[in-house]
């Protein structure tokens, strides 16, 4: 497990989910990726977005490569693809002040 460097952003932002995606599906999307720490689903105006904190920027970058451009639902023809990018700042770790 890598240790995050102080000030290093290791949170990603993911969008492009279908309108019928439920928060539980989004919350579990990155759970098994290397360095996963926690995730947070935000819903605004009927659109879901996902923020995911990893233990280091390298693992966050790997997750972006895996997710970016992939369809969330492979069974839907012409489905919007996921857009993953580095967030502007880190999420707080659970239990952090």
PDB file of N, CA and C in Angstrom:
ATOM      1  N   UNK A   1       0.838  -1.170   0.000  1.00  0.00           N
ATOM      2  CA  UNK A   1       0.000   0.000   0.000  1.00  0.00           C
ATOM      3  C   UNK A   1       0.885   1.236   0.000  1.00  0.00           C
ATOM      4  N   UNK A   2       0.576   2.192  -0.862  1.00  0.00           N
ATOM      5  CA  UNK A   2       1.354   3.415  -0.969  1.00  0.00           C
ATOM      6  C   UNK A   2       0.840   4.451   0.002  1.00  0.00           C
ATOM      7  N   UNK A   3       1.714   5.254   0.503  1.00  0.00           N
ATOM      8  CA  UNK A   3       1.311   6.346   1.383  1.00  0.00           C
ATOM      9  C   UNK A   3       1.157   7.602   0.551  1.00  0.00           C
ATOM     10  N   UNK A   4       0.092   8.336   0.783  1.00  0.00           N
ATOM     11  CA  UNK A   4      -0.157   9.561   0.056  1.00  0.00           C
ATOM     12  C   UNK A   4       0.817  10.643   0.507  1.00  0.00           C
ATOM     13  N   UNK A   5       1.375  11.355  -0.444  1.00  0.00           N
ATOM     14  CA  UNK A   5       2.273  12.460  -0.158  1.00  0.00           C
ATOM     15  C   UNK A   5       1.424  13.647   0.270  1.00  0.00           C
ATOM     16  N   UNK A   6       1.856  14.378   1.290  1.00  0.00           N
ATOM     17  CA  UNK A   6       1.098  15.530   1.782  1.00  0.00           C
ATOM     18  C   UNK A   6       0.808  16.493   0.650  1.00  0.00           C
ATOM     19  N   UNK A   7      -0.447  16.882   0.516  1.00  0.00           N
ATOM     20  CA  UNK A   7      -0.854  17.815  -0.516  1.00  0.00           C
ATOM     21  C   UNK A   7      -1.148  17.188  -1.861  1.00  0.00           C
ATOM     22  N   UNK A   8      -0.841  15.919  -2.026  1.00  0.00           N
ATOM     23  CA  UNK A   8      -1.059  15.212  -3.287  1.00  0.00           C
ATOM     24  C   UNK A   8      -2.545  14.875  -3.429  1.00  0.00           C
ATOM     25  N   UNK A   9      -3.143  15.240  -4.557  1.00  0.00           N
ATOM     26  CA  UNK A   9      -4.546  14.916  -4.793  1.00  0.00           C
ATOM     27  C   UNK A   9      -4.651  13.465  -5.231  1.00  0.00           C
ATOM     28  N   UNK A  10      -5.463  12.708  -4.514  1.00  0.00           N
ATOM     29  CA  UNK A  10      -5.667  11.296  -4.837  1.00  0.00           C
ATOM     30  C   UNK A  10      -7.157  10.963  -4.865  1.00  0.00           C
ATOM     31  N   UNK A  11      -7.972  11.971  -5.181  1.00  0.00           N
ATOM     32  CA  UNK A  11      -9.419  11.803  -5.311  1.00  0.00           C
ATOM     33  C   UNK A  11      -9.787  11.984  -6.773  1.00  0.00           C
ATOM     34  N   UNK A  12     -10.652  11.100  -7.266  1.00  0.00           N
ATOM     35  CA  UNK A  12     -11.134  11.237  -8.642  1.00  0.00           C
ATOM     36  C   UNK A  12     -12.609  11.601  -8.634  1.00  0.00           C
ATOM     37  N   UNK A  13     -13.032  12.200  -9.743  1.00  0.00           N
ATOM     38  CA  UNK A  13     -14.411  12.584  -9.988  1.00  0.00           C
ATOM     39  C   UNK A  13     -14.883  11.744 -11.162  1.00  0.00           C
ATOM     40  N   UNK A  14     -16.046  11.102 -11.036  1.00  0.00           N
ATOM     41  CA  UNK A  14     -16.570  10.264 -12.116  1.00  0.00           C
ATOM     42  C   UNK A  14     -17.992  10.700 -12.426  1.00  0.00           C
ATOM     43  N   UNK A  15     -18.293  10.910 -13.712  1.00  0.00           N
ATOM     44  CA  UNK A  15     -19.629  11.291 -14.173  1.00  0.00           C
ATOM     45  C   UNK A  15     -19.977  10.455 -15.401  1.00  0.00           C
ATOM     46  N   UNK A  16     -21.201  10.624 -15.887  1.00  0.00           N
ATOM     47  CA  UNK A  16     -21.645   9.894 -17.072  1.00  0.00           C
ATOM     48  C   UNK A  16     -22.495   8.682 -16.741  1.00  0.00           C
ATOM     49  N   UNK A  17     -23.069   8.670 -15.546  1.00  0.00           N
ATOM     50  CA  UNK A  17     -23.906   7.546 -15.130  1.00  0.00           C
ATOM     51  C   UNK A  17     -25.315   7.692 -15.697  1.00  0.00           C
ATOM     52  N   UNK A  18     -25.966   6.581 -16.020  1.00  0.00           N
ATOM     53  CA  UNK A  18     -27.352   6.667 -16.485  1.00  0.00           C
ATOM     54  C   UNK A  18     -28.253   7.185 -15.362  1.00  0.00           C
ATOM     55  N   UNK A  19     -29.364   7.776 -15.742  1.00  0.00           N
ATOM     56  CA  UNK A  19     -30.261   8.391 -14.765  1.00  0.00           C
ATOM     57  C   UNK A  19     -30.839   7.374 -13.782  1.00  0.00           C
ATOM     58  N   UNK A  20     -30.920   6.105 -14.201  1.00  0.00           N
ATOM     59  CA  UNK A  20     -31.505   5.091 -13.317  1.00  0.00           C
ATOM     60  C   UNK A  20     -30.467   4.381 -12.435  1.00  0.00           C
ATOM     61  N   UNK A  21     -29.211   4.833 -12.488  1.00  0.00           N
ATOM     62  CA  UNK A  21     -28.183   4.244 -11.619  1.00  0.00           C
ATOM     63  C   UNK A  21     -28.480   4.632 -10.176  1.00  0.00           C
ATOM     64  N   UNK A  22     -28.375   3.668  -9.284  1.00  0.00           N
ATOM     65  CA  UNK A  22     -28.671   3.937  -7.878  1.00  0.00           C
ATOM     66  C   UNK A  22     -27.364   4.188  -7.115  1.00  0.00           C
ATOM     67  N   UNK A  23     -27.430   5.001  -6.067  1.00  0.00           N
ATOM     68  CA  UNK A  23     -26.219   5.326  -5.311  1.00  0.00           C
ATOM     69  C   UNK A  23     -25.419   4.100  -4.858  1.00  0.00           C
ATOM     70  N   UNK A  24     -26.090   3.025  -4.512  1.00  0.00           N
ATOM     71  CA  UNK A  24     -25.366   1.830  -4.064  1.00  0.00           C
ATOM     72  C   UNK A  24     -24.466   1.277  -5.168  1.00  0.00           C
ATOM     73  N   UNK A  25     -24.945   1.282  -6.413  1.00  0.00           N
ATOM     74  CA  UNK A  25     -24.129   0.814  -7.536  1.00  0.00           C
ATOM     75  C   UNK A  25     -22.889   1.686  -7.704  1.00  0.00           C
ATOM     76  N   UNK A  26     -23.083   2.985  -7.606  1.00  0.00           N
ATOM     77  CA  UNK A  26     -21.972   3.916  -7.763  1.00  0.00           C
ATOM     78  C   UNK A  26     -20.976   3.764  -6.623  1.00  0.00           C
ATOM     79  N   UNK A  27     -21.497   3.630  -5.413  1.00  0.00           N
ATOM     80  CA  UNK A  27     -20.645   3.512  -4.234  1.00  0.00           C
ATOM     81  C   UNK A  27     -19.744   2.284  -4.310  1.00  0.00           C
ATOM     82  N   UNK A  28     -20.210   1.228  -4.953  1.00  0.00           N
ATOM     83  CA  UNK A  28     -19.433  -0.013  -5.050  1.00  0.00           C
ATOM     84  C   UNK A  28     -18.547  -0.084  -6.291  1.00  0.00           C
ATOM     85  N   UNK A  29     -18.633   0.901  -7.170  1.00  0.00           N
ATOM     86  CA  UNK A  29     -17.928   0.852  -8.446  1.00  0.00           C
ATOM     87  C   UNK A  29     -16.417   0.673  -8.305  1.00  0.00           C
ATOM     88  N   UNK A  30     -15.799   1.354  -7.379  1.00  0.00           N
ATOM     89  CA  UNK A  30     -14.333   1.335  -7.248  1.00  0.00           C
ATOM     90  C   UNK A  30     -13.832   0.560  -6.038  1.00  0.00           C
ATOM     91  N   UNK A  31     -14.734  -0.074  -5.343  1.00  0.00           N
ATOM     92  CA  UNK A  31     -14.395  -0.736  -4.083  1.00  0.00           C
ATOM     93  C   UNK A  31     -13.236  -1.713  -4.164  1.00  0.00           C
ATOM     94  N   UNK A  32     -13.076  -2.366  -5.301  1.00  0.00           N
ATOM     95  CA  UNK A  32     -12.048  -3.400  -5.425  1.00  0.00           C
ATOM     96  C   UNK A  32     -10.823  -2.929  -6.209  1.00  0.00           C
ATOM     97  N   UNK A  33     -10.740  -1.641  -6.462  1.00  0.00           N
ATOM     98  CA  UNK A  33      -9.567  -1.110  -7.160  1.00  0.00           C
ATOM     99  C   UNK A  33      -8.428  -0.914  -6.160  1.00  0.00           C
ATOM    100  N   UNK A  34      -7.194  -1.038  -6.623  1.00  0.00           N
ATOM    101  CA  UNK A  34      -6.047  -0.876  -5.723  1.00  0.00           C
ATOM    102  C   UNK A  34      -6.049   0.491  -5.041  1.00  0.00           C
ATOM    103  N   UNK A  35      -5.844   0.490  -3.738  1.00  0.00           N
ATOM    104  CA  UNK A  35      -5.719   1.729  -2.983  1.00  0.00           C
ATOM    105  C   UNK A  35      -7.018   2.425  -2.632  1.00  0.00           C
ATOM    106  N   UNK A  36      -8.164   1.789  -2.902  1.00  0.00           N
ATOM    107  CA  UNK A  36      -9.457   2.411  -2.582  1.00  0.00           C
ATOM    108  C   UNK A  36      -9.540   2.721  -1.090  1.00  0.00           C
ATOM    109  N   UNK A  37      -9.993   3.938  -0.751  1.00  0.00           N
ATOM    110  CA  UNK A  37     -10.169   4.335   0.644  1.00  0.00           C
ATOM    111  C   UNK A  37     -11.654   4.513   0.947  1.00  0.00           C
ATOM    112  N   UNK A  38     -12.330   5.386   0.189  1.00  0.00           N
ATOM    113  CA  UNK A  38     -13.752   5.631   0.406  1.00  0.00           C
ATOM    114  C   UNK A  38     -14.341   6.313  -0.817  1.00  0.00           C
ATOM    115  N   UNK A  39     -15.667   6.354  -0.889  1.00  0.00           N
ATOM    116  CA  UNK A  39     -16.333   7.045  -1.994  1.00  0.00           C
ATOM    117  C   UNK A  39     -17.542   7.804  -1.470  1.00  0.00           C
ATOM    118  N   UNK A  40     -17.994   8.755  -2.279  1.00  0.00           N
ATOM    119  CA  UNK A  40     -19.132   9.585  -1.904  1.00  0.00           C
ATOM    120  C   UNK A  40     -19.938   9.900  -3.159  1.00  0.00           C
ATOM    121  N   UNK A  41     -21.225   9.564  -3.147  1.00  0.00           N
ATOM    122  CA  UNK A  41     -22.116   9.836  -4.267  1.00  0.00           C
ATOM    123  C   UNK A  41     -22.814  11.164  -4.019  1.00  0.00           C
ATOM    124  N   UNK A  42     -22.797  12.033  -5.014  1.00  0.00           N
ATOM    125  CA  UNK A  42     -23.509  13.311  -4.955  1.00  0.00           C
ATOM    126  C   UNK A  42     -24.596  13.292  -6.015  1.00  0.00           C
ATOM    127  N   UNK A  43     -25.795  13.731  -5.642  1.00  0.00           N
ATOM    128  CA  UNK A  43     -26.898  13.834  -6.585  1.00  0.00           C
ATOM    129  C   UNK A  43     -27.334  15.288  -6.656  1.00  0.00           C
ATOM    130  N   UNK A  44     -27.364  15.807  -7.874  1.00  0.00           N
ATOM    131  CA  UNK A  44     -27.779  17.185  -8.078  1.00  0.00           C
ATOM    132  C   UNK A  44     -28.598  17.259  -9.360  1.00  0.00           C
ATOM    133  N   UNK A  45     -29.811  17.759  -9.238  1.00  0.00           N
ATOM    134  CA  UNK A  45     -30.707  17.901 -10.397  1.00  0.00           C
ATOM    135  C   UNK A  45     -30.889  16.585 -11.143  1.00  0.00           C
ATOM    136  N   UNK A  46     -30.994  15.501 -10.398  1.00  0.00           N
ATOM    137  CA  UNK A  46     -31.228  14.190 -10.987  1.00  0.00           C
ATOM    138  C   UNK A  46     -30.007  13.541 -11.605  1.00  0.00           C
ATOM    139  N   UNK A  47     -28.852  14.151 -11.472  1.00  0.00           N
ATOM    140  CA  UNK A  47     -27.617  13.611 -12.027  1.00  0.00           C
ATOM    141  C   UNK A  47     -26.724  13.130 -10.899  1.00  0.00           C
ATOM    142  N   UNK A  48     -26.232  11.904 -11.035  1.00  0.00           N
ATOM    143  CA  UNK A  48     -25.319  11.339 -10.039  1.00  0.00           C
ATOM    144  C   UNK A  48     -23.871  11.561 -10.443  1.00  0.00           C
ATOM    145  N   UNK A  49     -23.060  11.933  -9.481  1.00  0.00           N
ATOM    146  CA  UNK A  49     -21.618  11.996  -9.676  1.00  0.00           C
ATOM    147  C   UNK A  49     -20.968  11.253  -8.516  1.00  0.00           C
ATOM    148  N   UNK A  50     -19.758  10.819  -8.731  1.00  0.00           N
ATOM    149  CA  UNK A  50     -19.062  10.009  -7.743  1.00  0.00           C
ATOM    150  C   UNK A  50     -17.682  10.601  -7.489  1.00  0.00           C
ATOM    151  N   UNK A  51     -17.334  10.724  -6.221  1.00  0.00           N
ATOM    152  CA  UNK A  51     -15.989  11.103  -5.812  1.00  0.00           C
ATOM    153  C   UNK A  51     -15.389   9.905  -5.099  1.00  0.00           C
ATOM    154  N   UNK A  52     -14.155   9.555  -5.456  1.00  0.00           N
ATOM    155  CA  UNK A  52     -13.505   8.381  -4.879  1.00  0.00           C
ATOM    156  C   UNK A  52     -12.112   8.779  -4.396  1.00  0.00           C
ATOM    157  N   UNK A  53     -11.831   8.476  -3.144  1.00  0.00           N
ATOM    158  CA  UNK A  53     -10.524   8.750  -2.557  1.00  0.00           C
ATOM    159  C   UNK A  53      -9.686   7.477  -2.593  1.00  0.00           C
ATOM    160  N   UNK A  54      -8.456   7.620  -3.103  1.00  0.00           N
ATOM    161  CA  UNK A  54      -7.496   6.527  -3.124  1.00  0.00           C
ATOM    162  C   UNK A  54      -6.329   6.869  -2.203  1.00  0.00           C
ATOM    163  N   UNK A  55      -5.517   5.891  -1.902  1.00  0.00           N
ATOM    164  CA  UNK A  55      -4.400   6.107  -0.971  1.00  0.00           C
ATOM    165  C   UNK A  55      -3.252   6.902  -1.570  1.00  0.00           C
ATOM    166  N   UNK A  56      -3.192   7.018  -2.894  1.00  0.00           N
ATOM    167  CA  UNK A  56      -2.138   7.803  -3.536  1.00  0.00           C
ATOM    168  C   UNK A  56      -2.575   8.192  -4.945  1.00  0.00           C
ATOM    169  N   UNK A  57      -1.896   9.176  -5.501  1.00  0.00           N
ATOM    170  CA  UNK A  57      -2.235   9.665  -6.840  1.00  0.00           C
ATOM    171  C   UNK A  57      -2.026   8.595  -7.911  1.00  0.00           C
ATOM    172  N   UNK A  58      -1.055   7.726  -7.716  1.00  0.00           N
ATOM    173  CA  UNK A  58      -0.802   6.670  -8.695  1.00  0.00           C
ATOM    174  C   UNK A  58      -2.010   5.737  -8.820  1.00  0.00           C
ATOM    175  N   UNK A  59      -2.588   5.326  -7.701  1.00  0.00           N
ATOM    176  CA  UNK A  59      -3.768   4.456  -7.749  1.00  0.00           C
ATOM    177  C   UNK A  59      -4.985   5.198  -8.289  1.00  0.00           C
ATOM    178  N   UNK A  60      -5.084   6.489  -7.989  1.00  0.00           N
ATOM    179  CA  UNK A  60      -6.171   7.298  -8.545  1.00  0.00           C
ATOM    180  C   UNK A  60      -6.032   7.367 -10.067  1.00  0.00           C
ATOM    181  N   UNK A  61      -4.818   7.558 -10.546  1.00  0.00           N
ATOM    182  CA  UNK A  61      -4.571   7.595 -11.987  1.00  0.00           C
ATOM    183  C   UNK A  61      -4.903   6.276 -12.666  1.00  0.00           C
ATOM    184  N   UNK A  62      -4.593   5.178 -12.011  1.00  0.00           N
ATOM    185  CA  UNK A  62      -4.939   3.859 -12.545  1.00  0.00           C
ATOM    186  C   UNK A  62      -6.452   3.725 -12.685  1.00  0.00           C
ATOM    187  N   UNK A  63      -7.203   4.159 -11.664  1.00  0.00           N
ATOM    188  CA  UNK A  63      -8.667   4.084 -11.701  1.00  0.00           C
ATOM    189  C   UNK A  63      -9.227   4.921 -12.850  1.00  0.00           C
ATOM    190  N   UNK A  64      -8.641   6.088 -13.080  1.00  0.00           N
ATOM    191  CA  UNK A  64      -9.085   6.938 -14.191  1.00  0.00           C
ATOM    192  C   UNK A  64      -8.898   6.206 -15.513  1.00  0.00           C
ATOM    193  N   UNK A  65      -7.750   5.552 -15.692  1.00  0.00           N
ATOM    194  CA  UNK A  65      -7.490   4.798 -16.923  1.00  0.00           C
ATOM    195  C   UNK A  65      -8.497   3.673 -17.117  1.00  0.00           C
ATOM    196  N   UNK A  66      -8.844   2.995 -16.027  1.00  0.00           N
ATOM    197  CA  UNK A  66      -9.783   1.871 -16.103  1.00  0.00           C
ATOM    198  C   UNK A  66     -11.200   2.352 -16.445  1.00  0.00           C
ATOM    199  N   UNK A  67     -11.634   3.443 -15.828  1.00  0.00           N
ATOM    200  CA  UNK A  67     -13.027   3.892 -15.943  1.00  0.00           C
ATOM    201  C   UNK A  67     -13.303   4.778 -17.154  1.00  0.00           C
ATOM    202  N   UNK A  68     -12.380   5.641 -17.504  1.00  0.00           N
ATOM    203  CA  UNK A  68     -12.637   6.660 -18.522  1.00  0.00           C
ATOM    204  C   UNK A  68     -12.999   6.046 -19.868  1.00  0.00           C
ATOM    205  N   UNK A  69     -14.159   6.455 -20.394  1.00  0.00           N
ATOM    206  CA  UNK A  69     -14.610   5.984 -21.700  1.00  0.00           C
ATOM    207  C   UNK A  69     -15.364   4.671 -21.687  1.00  0.00           C
ATOM    208  N   UNK A  70     -15.497   4.056 -20.529  1.00  0.00           N
ATOM    209  CA  UNK A  70     -16.217   2.784 -20.428  1.00  0.00           C
ATOM    210  C   UNK A  70     -17.707   3.038 -20.167  1.00  0.00           C
ATOM    211  N   UNK A  71     -18.580   2.210 -20.747  1.00  0.00           N
ATOM    212  CA  UNK A  71     -20.011   2.353 -20.435  1.00  0.00           C
ATOM    213  C   UNK A  71     -20.293   1.801 -19.037  1.00  0.00           C
ATOM    214  N   UNK A  72     -21.153   2.468 -18.295  1.00  0.00           N
ATOM    215  CA  UNK A  72     -21.542   1.972 -16.976  1.00  0.00           C
ATOM    216  C   UNK A  72     -22.410   0.729 -17.142  1.00  0.00           C
ATOM    217  N   UNK A  73     -23.284   0.746 -18.154  1.00  0.00           N
ATOM    218  CA  UNK A  73     -24.180  -0.384 -18.425  1.00  0.00           C
ATOM    219  C   UNK A  73     -23.868  -0.907 -19.820  1.00  0.00           C
ATOM    220  N   UNK A  74     -23.197  -2.042 -19.882  1.00  0.00           N
ATOM    221  CA  UNK A  74     -22.788  -2.612 -21.176  1.00  0.00           C
ATOM    222  C   UNK A  74     -23.954  -3.108 -22.004  1.00  0.00           C
ATOM    223  N   UNK A  75     -25.122  -3.294 -21.400  1.00  0.00           N
ATOM    224  CA  UNK A  75     -26.258  -3.856 -22.128  1.00  0.00           C
ATOM    225  C   UNK A  75     -27.082  -2.800 -22.858  1.00  0.00           C
ATOM    226  N   UNK A  76     -26.822  -1.536 -22.614  1.00  0.00           N
ATOM    227  CA  UNK A  76     -27.581  -0.463 -23.243  1.00  0.00           C
ATOM    228  C   UNK A  76     -26.823   0.072 -24.459  1.00  0.00           C
ATOM    229  N   UNK A  77     -27.423  -0.112 -25.643  1.00  0.00           N
ATOM    230  CA  UNK A  77     -26.805   0.377 -26.869  1.00  0.00           C
ATOM    231  C   UNK A  77     -26.728   1.905 -26.844  1.00  0.00           C
ATOM    232  N   UNK A  78     -25.605   2.453 -27.246  1.00  0.00           N
ATOM    233  CA  UNK A  78     -25.441   3.894 -27.327  1.00  0.00           C
ATOM    234  C   UNK A  78     -25.392   4.587 -25.981  1.00  0.00           C
ATOM    235  N   UNK A  79     -25.114   3.826 -24.928  1.00  0.00           N
ATOM    236  CA  UNK A  79     -25.077   4.404 -23.584  1.00  0.00           C
ATOM    237  C   UNK A  79     -23.935   5.412 -23.462  1.00  0.00           C
ATOM    238  N   UNK A  80     -24.152   6.430 -22.669  1.00  0.00           N
ATOM    239  CA  UNK A  80     -23.115   7.411 -22.377  1.00  0.00           C
ATOM    240  C   UNK A  80     -21.955   6.697 -21.681  1.00  0.00           C
ATOM    241  N   UNK A  81     -20.754   7.137 -21.955  1.00  0.00           N
ATOM    242  CA  UNK A  81     -19.597   6.518 -21.309  1.00  0.00           C
ATOM    243  C   UNK A  81     -19.172   7.342 -20.097  1.00  0.00           C
ATOM    244  N   UNK A  82     -18.468   6.679 -19.194  1.00  0.00           N
ATOM    245  CA  UNK A  82     -18.011   7.344 -17.980  1.00  0.00           C
ATOM    246  C   UNK A  82     -16.899   8.338 -18.300  1.00  0.00           C
ATOM    247  N   UNK A  83     -16.906   9.420 -17.552  1.00  0.00           N
ATOM    248  CA  UNK A  83     -15.855  10.425 -17.636  1.00  0.00           C
ATOM    249  C   UNK A  83     -15.202  10.491 -16.267  1.00  0.00           C
ATOM    250  N   UNK A  84     -13.949  10.127 -16.204  1.00  0.00           N
ATOM    251  CA  UNK A  84     -13.217  10.116 -14.936  1.00  0.00           C
ATOM    252  C   UNK A  84     -12.030  11.054 -15.044  1.00  0.00           C
ATOM    253  N   UNK A  85     -11.832  11.841 -13.995  1.00  0.00           N
ATOM    254  CA  UNK A  85     -10.712  12.781 -13.973  1.00  0.00           C
ATOM    255  C   UNK A  85     -10.303  13.040 -12.537  1.00  0.00           C
ATOM    256  N   UNK A  86      -9.134  13.584 -12.385  1.00  0.00           N
ATOM    257  CA  UNK A  86      -8.648  13.942 -11.058  1.00  0.00           C
ATOM    258  C   UNK A  86      -9.515  15.080 -10.523  1.00  0.00           C
ATOM    259  N   UNK A  87      -9.898  14.989  -9.253  1.00  0.00           N
ATOM    260  CA  UNK A  87     -10.673  16.050  -8.612  1.00  0.00           C
ATOM    261  C   UNK A  87      -9.749  17.228  -8.302  1.00  0.00           C
ATOM    262  N   UNK A  88     -10.352  18.373  -7.990  1.00  0.00           N
ATOM    263  CA  UNK A  88      -9.557  19.566  -7.663  1.00  0.00           C
ATOM    264  C   UNK A  88      -8.889  19.462  -6.299  1.00  0.00           C
ATOM    265  N   UNK A  89      -9.511  18.692  -5.401  1.00  0.00           N
ATOM    266  CA  UNK A  89      -8.949  18.523  -4.059  1.00  0.00           C
ATOM    267  C   UNK A  89      -9.375  17.170  -3.514  1.00  0.00           C
ATOM    268  N   UNK A  90      -8.788  16.770  -2.404  1.00  0.00           N
ATOM    269  CA  UNK A  90      -9.091  15.475  -1.807  1.00  0.00           C
ATOM    270  C   UNK A  90     -10.357  15.505  -0.959  1.00  0.00           C
ATOM    271  N   UNK A  91     -11.022  14.376  -0.930  1.00  0.00           N
ATOM    272  CA  UNK A  91     -12.103  14.163   0.022  1.00  0.00           C
ATOM    273  C   UNK A  91     -11.479  13.982   1.390  1.00  0.00           C
ATOM    274  N   UNK A  92     -12.270  14.144   2.410  1.00  0.00           N
ATOM    275  CA  UNK A  92     -11.791  13.816   3.761  1.00  0.00           C
ATOM    276  C   UNK A  92     -11.930  12.324   3.970  1.00  0.00           C
ATOM    277  N   UNK A  93     -10.987  11.763   4.692  1.00  0.00           N
ATOM    278  CA  UNK A  93     -11.071  10.352   5.052  1.00  0.00           C
ATOM    279  C   UNK A  93     -12.142  10.206   6.115  1.00  0.00           C
ATOM    280  N   UNK A  94     -12.831   9.048   6.145  1.00  0.00           N
ATOM    281  CA  UNK A  94     -13.853   8.837   7.182  1.00  0.00           C
ATOM    282  C   UNK A  94     -13.250   9.013   8.573  1.00  0.00           C
ATOM    283  N   UNK A  95     -13.943   9.746   9.408  1.00  0.00           N
ATOM    284  CA  UNK A  95     -13.497   9.967  10.783  1.00  0.00           C
ATOM    285  C   UNK A  95     -12.497  11.087  10.932  1.00  0.00           C
ATOM    286  N   UNK A  96     -12.101  11.709   9.797  1.00  0.00           N
ATOM    287  CA  UNK A  96     -11.145  12.825   9.875  1.00  0.00           C
ATOM    288  C   UNK A  96     -11.888  14.117  10.240  1.00  0.00           C
ATOM    289  N   UNK A  97     -11.265  14.990  10.988  1.00  0.00           N
ATOM    290  CA  UNK A  97     -11.919  16.254  11.377  1.00  0.00           C
ATOM    291  C   UNK A  97     -12.097  17.199  10.195  1.00  0.00           C
TER     292      UNK A  97
END
